[in-house]
Coordinates of C-alpha atoms and ligand atoms in Angstrom, one line a residue:
X526 CA 79.6 131.9 87.5
X527 CA 75.9 131.2 88.3
X528 CA 77.1 132.1 91.9
X529 CA 78.8 135.5 90.7
X530 CA 75.7 136.5 88.9
X531 CA 73.4 136.1 91.8
X532 CA 76.0 137.5 94.7
X533 CA 73.7 140.9 94.6
X534 CA 70.6 140.4 96.7
X535 CA 68.8 143.6 96.6
X536 CA 68.4 145.1 93.2
X537 CA 68.5 148.9 92.6
X538 CA 68.6 151.1 89.8
X539 CA 71.9 152.5 90.8
X540 CA 73.1 149.7 88.7
X541 CA 72.8 151.8 85.4
X542 CA 75.4 154.4 86.5
X543 CA 77.9 151.6 87.4
X544 CA 77.1 149.5 84.5
X545 CA 77.8 152.1 81.8
X546 CA 80.9 154.0 83.3
X547 CA 83.3 152.7 80.9
X548 CA 86.1 155.1 79.2
X549 CA 86.5 152.4 76.3
X550 CA 84.6 152.7 73.1
X551 CA 82.7 149.2 72.7
X552 CA 84.0 146.7 70.5
X553 CA 87.9 148.0 71.5
X554 CA 89.0 145.4 73.6
X555 CA 88.6 141.9 72.2
X556 CA 89.3 138.6 74.1
X557 CA 91.7 136.3 72.2
X558 CA 93.3 134.4 74.7
X559 CA 90.9 132.9 77.6
X560 CA 93.9 132.4 79.7
X561 CA 94.3 136.4 79.9
X562 CA 90.8 136.9 80.7
X563 CA 91.6 138.4 84.0
X564 CA 94.2 140.6 82.8
X565 CA 91.9 143.7 82.3
X566 CA 88.7 144.9 83.6
X567 CA 86.5 144.3 80.4
X568 CA 86.0 142.5 77.2
X569 CA 83.8 143.4 74.2
X570 CA 81.7 141.2 71.8
X571 CA 82.1 138.5 74.2
X572 CA 80.5 135.5 72.6
X573 CA 78.1 133.5 75.0
X574 CA 79.0 130.0 75.3
X575 CA 76.4 127.1 75.4
X576 CA 77.0 127.2 79.4
X577 CA 76.1 130.6 79.5
X578 CA 73.1 130.3 77.4
X579 CA 71.7 127.5 79.3
X580 CA 72.4 129.4 82.5
X581 CA 70.3 132.1 81.0
X582 CA 67.3 129.9 80.0
X583 CA 67.3 128.3 83.5
X584 CA 66.8 131.8 85.1
X585 CA 64.3 133.2 82.8
X586 CA 62.3 129.7 83.6
X587 CA 62.6 130.2 87.4
X588 CA 61.3 133.9 86.9
X589 CA 58.4 132.7 84.9
X590 CA 57.4 130.1 87.4
X591 CA 57.5 132.6 90.4
X592 CA 56.0 136.0 89.3
X593 CA 55.1 138.7 91.7
X594 CA 51.8 137.7 93.1
X595 CA 48.8 139.2 91.4
X596 CA 47.5 141.1 94.3
X597 CA 50.7 143.0 94.9
X598 CA 51.3 143.8 91.3
X599 CA 48.9 146.7 91.3
X600 CA 50.9 148.5 93.7
X601 CA 53.8 148.8 91.3
X602 CA 51.5 150.1 88.5
X603 CA 50.1 152.7 90.4
X604 CA 52.6 155.3 91.2
X605 CA 55.7 154.4 89.4
X606 CA 57.4 158.1 90.0
X607 CA 56.8 157.4 93.7
X608 CA 59.6 154.7 93.7
X609 CA 61.9 156.9 91.4
X610 CA 61.5 159.6 93.9
X611 CA 62.7 157.7 96.7
X612 CA 65.4 156.5 94.6
X613 CA 66.8 159.9 93.9
X614 CA 66.1 161.2 97.7
X615 CA 68.6 158.2 98.6
X616 CA 71.0 158.4 95.8
X617 CA 71.1 161.9 94.9
X618 CA 75.2 162.2 94.9
X619 CA 76.0 158.6 94.0
X620 CA 73.8 158.8 91.0
X621 CA 75.8 161.5 89.2
X622 CA 78.6 160.2 87.1
X623 CA 80.8 161.5 84.4
X624 CA 80.3 159.3 81.4
X625 CA 83.2 159.1 79.1
X626 CA 81.3 156.9 76.7
X627 CA 78.6 159.5 75.7
X628 CA 81.5 161.3 73.9
X629 CA 82.7 158.1 72.1
X630 CA 79.4 156.6 71.4
X631 CA 77.3 159.8 70.7
X632 CA 79.6 162.3 68.9
X633 CA 76.3 163.6 67.2
X634 CA 75.4 165.1 70.8
X635 CA 78.8 166.8 71.3
X636 CA 78.6 168.3 67.6
X637 CA 75.9 170.5 68.9
X638 CA 78.2 172.0 71.3
X639 CA 80.8 173.4 68.5
X640 CA 81.0 177.1 68.5
X641 CA 79.8 177.1 64.8
X642 CA 76.9 174.6 65.1
X643 CA 74.3 177.1 65.0
X644 CA 70.8 176.9 66.7
X645 CA 70.4 173.3 68.4
X646 CA 68.0 172.1 70.5
X647 CA 68.4 168.9 72.6
X648 CA 66.1 167.2 75.3
X649 CA 67.4 164.6 77.8
X650 CA 64.3 162.7 78.5
X651 CA 63.8 160.8 81.7
X652 CA 66.8 162.9 82.6
X653 CA 67.5 161.6 86.4
X654 CA 70.5 163.7 87.6
X655 CA 71.4 165.4 84.1
X656 CA 73.7 162.7 83.4
X657 CA 73.8 163.9 79.9
X658 CA 72.8 167.6 80.2
X659 CA 75.5 168.6 82.3
X660 CA 78.5 167.1 80.5
X661 CA 77.2 168.5 77.5
X662 CA 76.7 171.9 78.5
X663 CA 80.2 171.9 80.4
X664 CA 81.7 171.3 77.0
X665 CA 79.7 173.6 74.8
X666 CA 81.4 176.6 73.1
X667 CA 77.8 177.0 71.4
X668 CA 75.9 180.1 72.4
X669 CA 72.9 178.8 70.4
X670 CA 72.6 175.3 72.2
X671 CA 69.7 174.9 74.4
X672 CA 69.0 171.8 76.5
X673 CA 65.9 170.8 78.1
X674 CA 65.7 168.0 80.6
X675 CA 62.7 166.1 82.0
X676 CA 61.8 163.3 84.3
X677 CA 58.5 162.1 85.7
X678 CA 59.9 161.9 89.2
X679 CA 59.9 165.8 90.6
X680 CA 62.8 164.6 93.2
X681 CA 65.1 163.9 90.0
X682 CA 64.0 167.4 88.6
X683 CA 64.9 169.1 91.9
X684 CA 68.5 167.2 91.9
X685 CA 69.1 168.8 88.5
X686 CA 67.9 172.4 89.6
X687 CA 69.9 172.2 92.7
X688 CA 73.1 171.2 91.0
X689 CA 75.4 174.2 90.9
X690 CA 76.1 174.0 87.4
X691 CA 72.1 174.2 86.3
X692 CA 72.0 177.4 84.0
X693 CA 68.6 178.7 83.1
X694 CA 69.8 180.6 80.3
X695 CA 70.7 177.7 78.4
X696 CA 68.6 174.8 80.0
X697 CA 65.3 174.1 81.6
X698 CA 64.3 171.1 83.7
X699 CA 60.9 170.2 84.2
X700 CA 58.4 167.4 85.4
X701 CA 56.9 165.3 82.6
X702 CA 55.8 161.8 81.9
X703 CA 57.3 160.3 78.5
X704 CA 53.9 158.2 78.5
X705 CA 51.6 161.1 78.7
X706 CA 49.2 161.9 75.9
X707 CA 50.7 165.4 75.4
X708 CA 54.0 166.8 74.4
X709 CA 55.5 169.3 77.4
X710 CA 54.0 172.6 77.1
X711 CA 57.8 174.0 76.9
X712 CA 58.4 172.1 73.9
X713 CA 57.3 173.3 70.4
X714 CA 56.2 170.2 67.8
X715 CA 59.0 169.5 65.5
X716 CA 61.4 171.7 67.2
X717 CA 64.2 169.3 68.4
X718 CA 67.6 168.3 66.8
X719 CA 68.2 165.7 69.3
X720 CA 66.4 163.5 72.0
X721 CA 68.5 161.4 74.5
X722 CA 66.7 158.5 75.9
X723 CA 69.4 156.5 78.0
X724 CA 68.0 153.9 80.1
X725 CA 64.4 155.0 80.3
X726 CA 62.2 153.3 77.9
X727 CA 63.1 150.1 80.1
X728 CA 61.3 152.0 82.9
X729 CA 58.0 152.1 80.9
X730 CA 55.5 149.3 80.8
X731 CA 55.3 147.8 77.4
X732 CA 51.7 149.3 77.0
X733 CA 53.4 152.5 77.4
X734 CA 55.9 152.4 74.6
X735 CA 53.7 153.7 71.5
X736 CA 53.0 156.8 73.4
X737 CA 56.6 157.2 74.1
X738 CA 57.6 156.9 70.5
X739 CA 54.5 159.1 69.1
X740 CA 55.7 161.7 71.8
X741 CA 59.3 161.7 70.3
X742 CA 58.3 161.8 66.8
X743 CA 56.0 164.6 67.4
X744 CA 58.7 166.8 69.1
X745 CA 61.8 166.3 66.7
X746 CA 62.4 168.0 63.6
X747 CA 62.4 166.1 60.3
X748 CA 65.9 164.3 60.3
X749 CA 66.0 164.6 64.0
X750 CA 67.6 162.0 65.9
X751 CA 67.0 159.9 69.3
X752 CA 70.2 158.6 70.5
X753 CA 69.1 155.6 72.8
X754 CA 70.8 153.0 75.1
X755 CA 69.1 150.6 77.3
X756 CA 69.3 147.3 78.7
X757 CA 69.5 144.3 76.7
X758 CA 67.8 140.6 77.1
X759 CA 69.9 138.4 79.5
X760 CA 71.9 141.3 80.7
X761 CA 73.5 140.4 84.3
X762 CA 71.0 142.7 86.0
X763 CA 67.9 140.5 84.6
X764 CA 69.2 137.1 85.3
X765 CA 70.2 137.8 88.8
X766 CA 66.7 138.6 89.5
X767 CA 65.0 136.4 92.4
X768 CA 61.5 134.9 92.5
X769 CA 58.6 137.0 92.6
X770 CA 60.1 140.0 91.0
X771 CA 58.7 139.2 87.3
X772 CA 55.7 141.4 86.5
X773 CA 55.5 140.5 82.6
X774 CA 57.8 138.6 80.5
X775 CA 61.1 140.4 80.6
X776 CA 59.7 143.2 82.9
X777 CA 60.8 143.3 86.5
X778 CA 60.2 145.0 89.6
X779 CA 63.6 145.8 91.5
X780 CA 64.3 145.7 95.2
X781 CA 63.6 149.3 95.3
X782 CA 60.2 149.4 93.4
X783 CA 61.7 150.8 90.3
X784 CA 60.5 148.8 87.1
X785 CA 62.7 147.5 84.2
X786 CA 62.5 145.9 81.1
X787 CA 64.8 143.9 79.1
X788 CA 65.0 144.4 75.3
X789 CA 66.1 142.8 72.1
X790 CA 67.4 145.1 69.4
X791 CA 64.6 143.8 67.2
X792 CA 61.7 145.0 69.7
X793 CA 63.4 148.4 69.9
X794 CA 64.0 148.8 65.9
X795 CA 60.3 147.5 65.7
X796 CA 59.0 150.2 68.1
X797 CA 60.7 153.2 66.2
X798 CA 60.0 151.9 62.4
X799 CA 56.4 151.3 63.4
X800 CA 53.8 153.5 61.4
X801 CA 51.5 155.6 63.0
X802 CA 48.8 154.5 60.8
X803 CA 48.3 152.2 57.8
X804 CA 48.2 155.1 55.4
X805 CA 51.6 156.3 56.6
X806 CA 55.1 155.1 56.5
X807 CA 57.6 154.5 59.3
X808 CA 58.2 157.0 61.4
X809 CA 62.2 156.6 61.9
X810 CA 64.9 154.9 60.1
X811 CA 67.6 152.7 62.0
X812 CA 70.9 154.3 61.8
X813 CA 72.5 152.2 64.3
X814 CA 71.0 149.2 66.5
X815 CA 74.0 147.5 68.3
X816 CA 74.3 145.0 71.0
X817 CA 77.1 145.6 73.4
X818 CA 78.1 142.5 75.0
X819 CA 80.8 142.9 77.5
X820 CA 82.2 140.8 80.3
X821 CA 83.2 142.6 83.2
X822 CA 85.7 140.9 85.2
X823 CA 86.4 141.4 89.0
X824 CA 90.0 140.6 89.1
X825 CA 90.6 140.2 92.8
X826 CA 87.5 138.1 93.0
X827 CA 88.0 136.2 89.7
X828 CA 84.4 137.0 88.8
X829 CA 83.2 137.2 85.1
X830 CA 79.9 139.0 84.9
X831 CA 78.1 139.4 81.5
X832 CA 76.6 142.7 80.4
X833 CA 74.3 143.2 77.6
X834 CA 73.1 146.6 76.5
X835 CA 71.8 148.0 73.4
X836 CA 72.6 151.2 71.6
X837 CA 70.5 152.8 69.1
X838 CA 70.3 155.9 66.5
X839 CA 67.1 156.6 65.1
X840 CA 66.5 159.2 62.6
X841 CA 62.9 160.9 62.0
X842 CA 61.5 160.4 58.6
Ligands
SAM2387 C1 67.4 154.3 85.2 S1 67.3 156.0 85.3 C2 68.5 156.8 84.0 C3 68.4 158.4 84.4 C4 69.3 158.8 83.3 N1 68.7 158.9 82.1 C5 70.7 158.4 83.5 O1 71.0 157.6 82.1 O2 71.3 158.4 84.3 C6 65.6 156.0 84.6 C7 65.0 157.3 84.7 O3 63.7 157.4 84.0 C8 62.9 158.2 84.5 N2 61.5 157.7 84.1 C9 61.1 156.6 84.1 N3 59.8 156.5 83.6 C10 59.6 157.8 83.2 C11 58.5 158.4 82.3 N4 57.3 157.4 82.0 N5 58.4 159.6 81.8 C12 59.6 160.2 82.1 N6 60.7 159.8 83.1 C13 60.7 158.5 83.5 C14 63.1 157.8 86.2 O4 62.4 158.7 87.1 C15 64.7 157.8 86.2 O5 65.1 159.2 86.4

């Protein structure tokens, strides 16, 4: 098992696309008979046994005892968008995937595409290649749906704009940093129905999370929704990191220079429900905050891989 988790030597953010491309709603495939483990590609709600827990702890201790040398850390904080630009230059076509799970897990999103949904505004933050915007618009029968998409990587935004399906009459893609002090000039305060945040918060430094939440809060209408999906603590992608990849606890630098954090659901809920100040109440309420634990099986190589993803729905109060 440990070997299986370590097989991949050079990590890259391409993992996101591979990892989440599943047609089955999570929770629908339960492994009841251990003997049947290699009979299908994936199992849901897999309980971790002691061996797996021990293995995870060992890996984490290894990472902690061998972080990225201090003198090398600076470069990864200095220009994070640069590494994502390189990523999209390399992976332009490979990164775009039609994600069937989007429709299953986030039906709220696709309701905005109904013919009679009325005026709806959706913002895909950290849009990359537009993995949410394009399927949503493709399905949309709503003439009053408008989708914004932004990324701090200008190359990612170009990828979106170069997509033959990019339609400026019902969407707009632009460069914007989620951690910047201001909301984008294109977006009015309290104007959005839905923000989509898929594998993006994990790319920010922990010090930037608060600003990111504040920005999303400012842009959403009261009652607006953040649809969130990201890496969970002890996911395979975390455990298989080698030495000298750790920047801070649970925060790593991939082989391609992009950064990634692995959250607990408590951390994520804590961020969204935090107060802007002592005088105010929580900013969001939690509608969903789930851990999606799957075992992905490589049937021909008889390998088991343990994935941990978080999925949340946070409604602005
Ligand atoms: C793992 S990719 C996910 C892309 C897309 N959301 C998806 O699910 O396919 C992370 C994306 O977040 C973007 N990103 C990272 N930090 C960002 C920031 N501070 N502001 C805006 N985008 C950011 C990266 O450029 C990259 O496109």
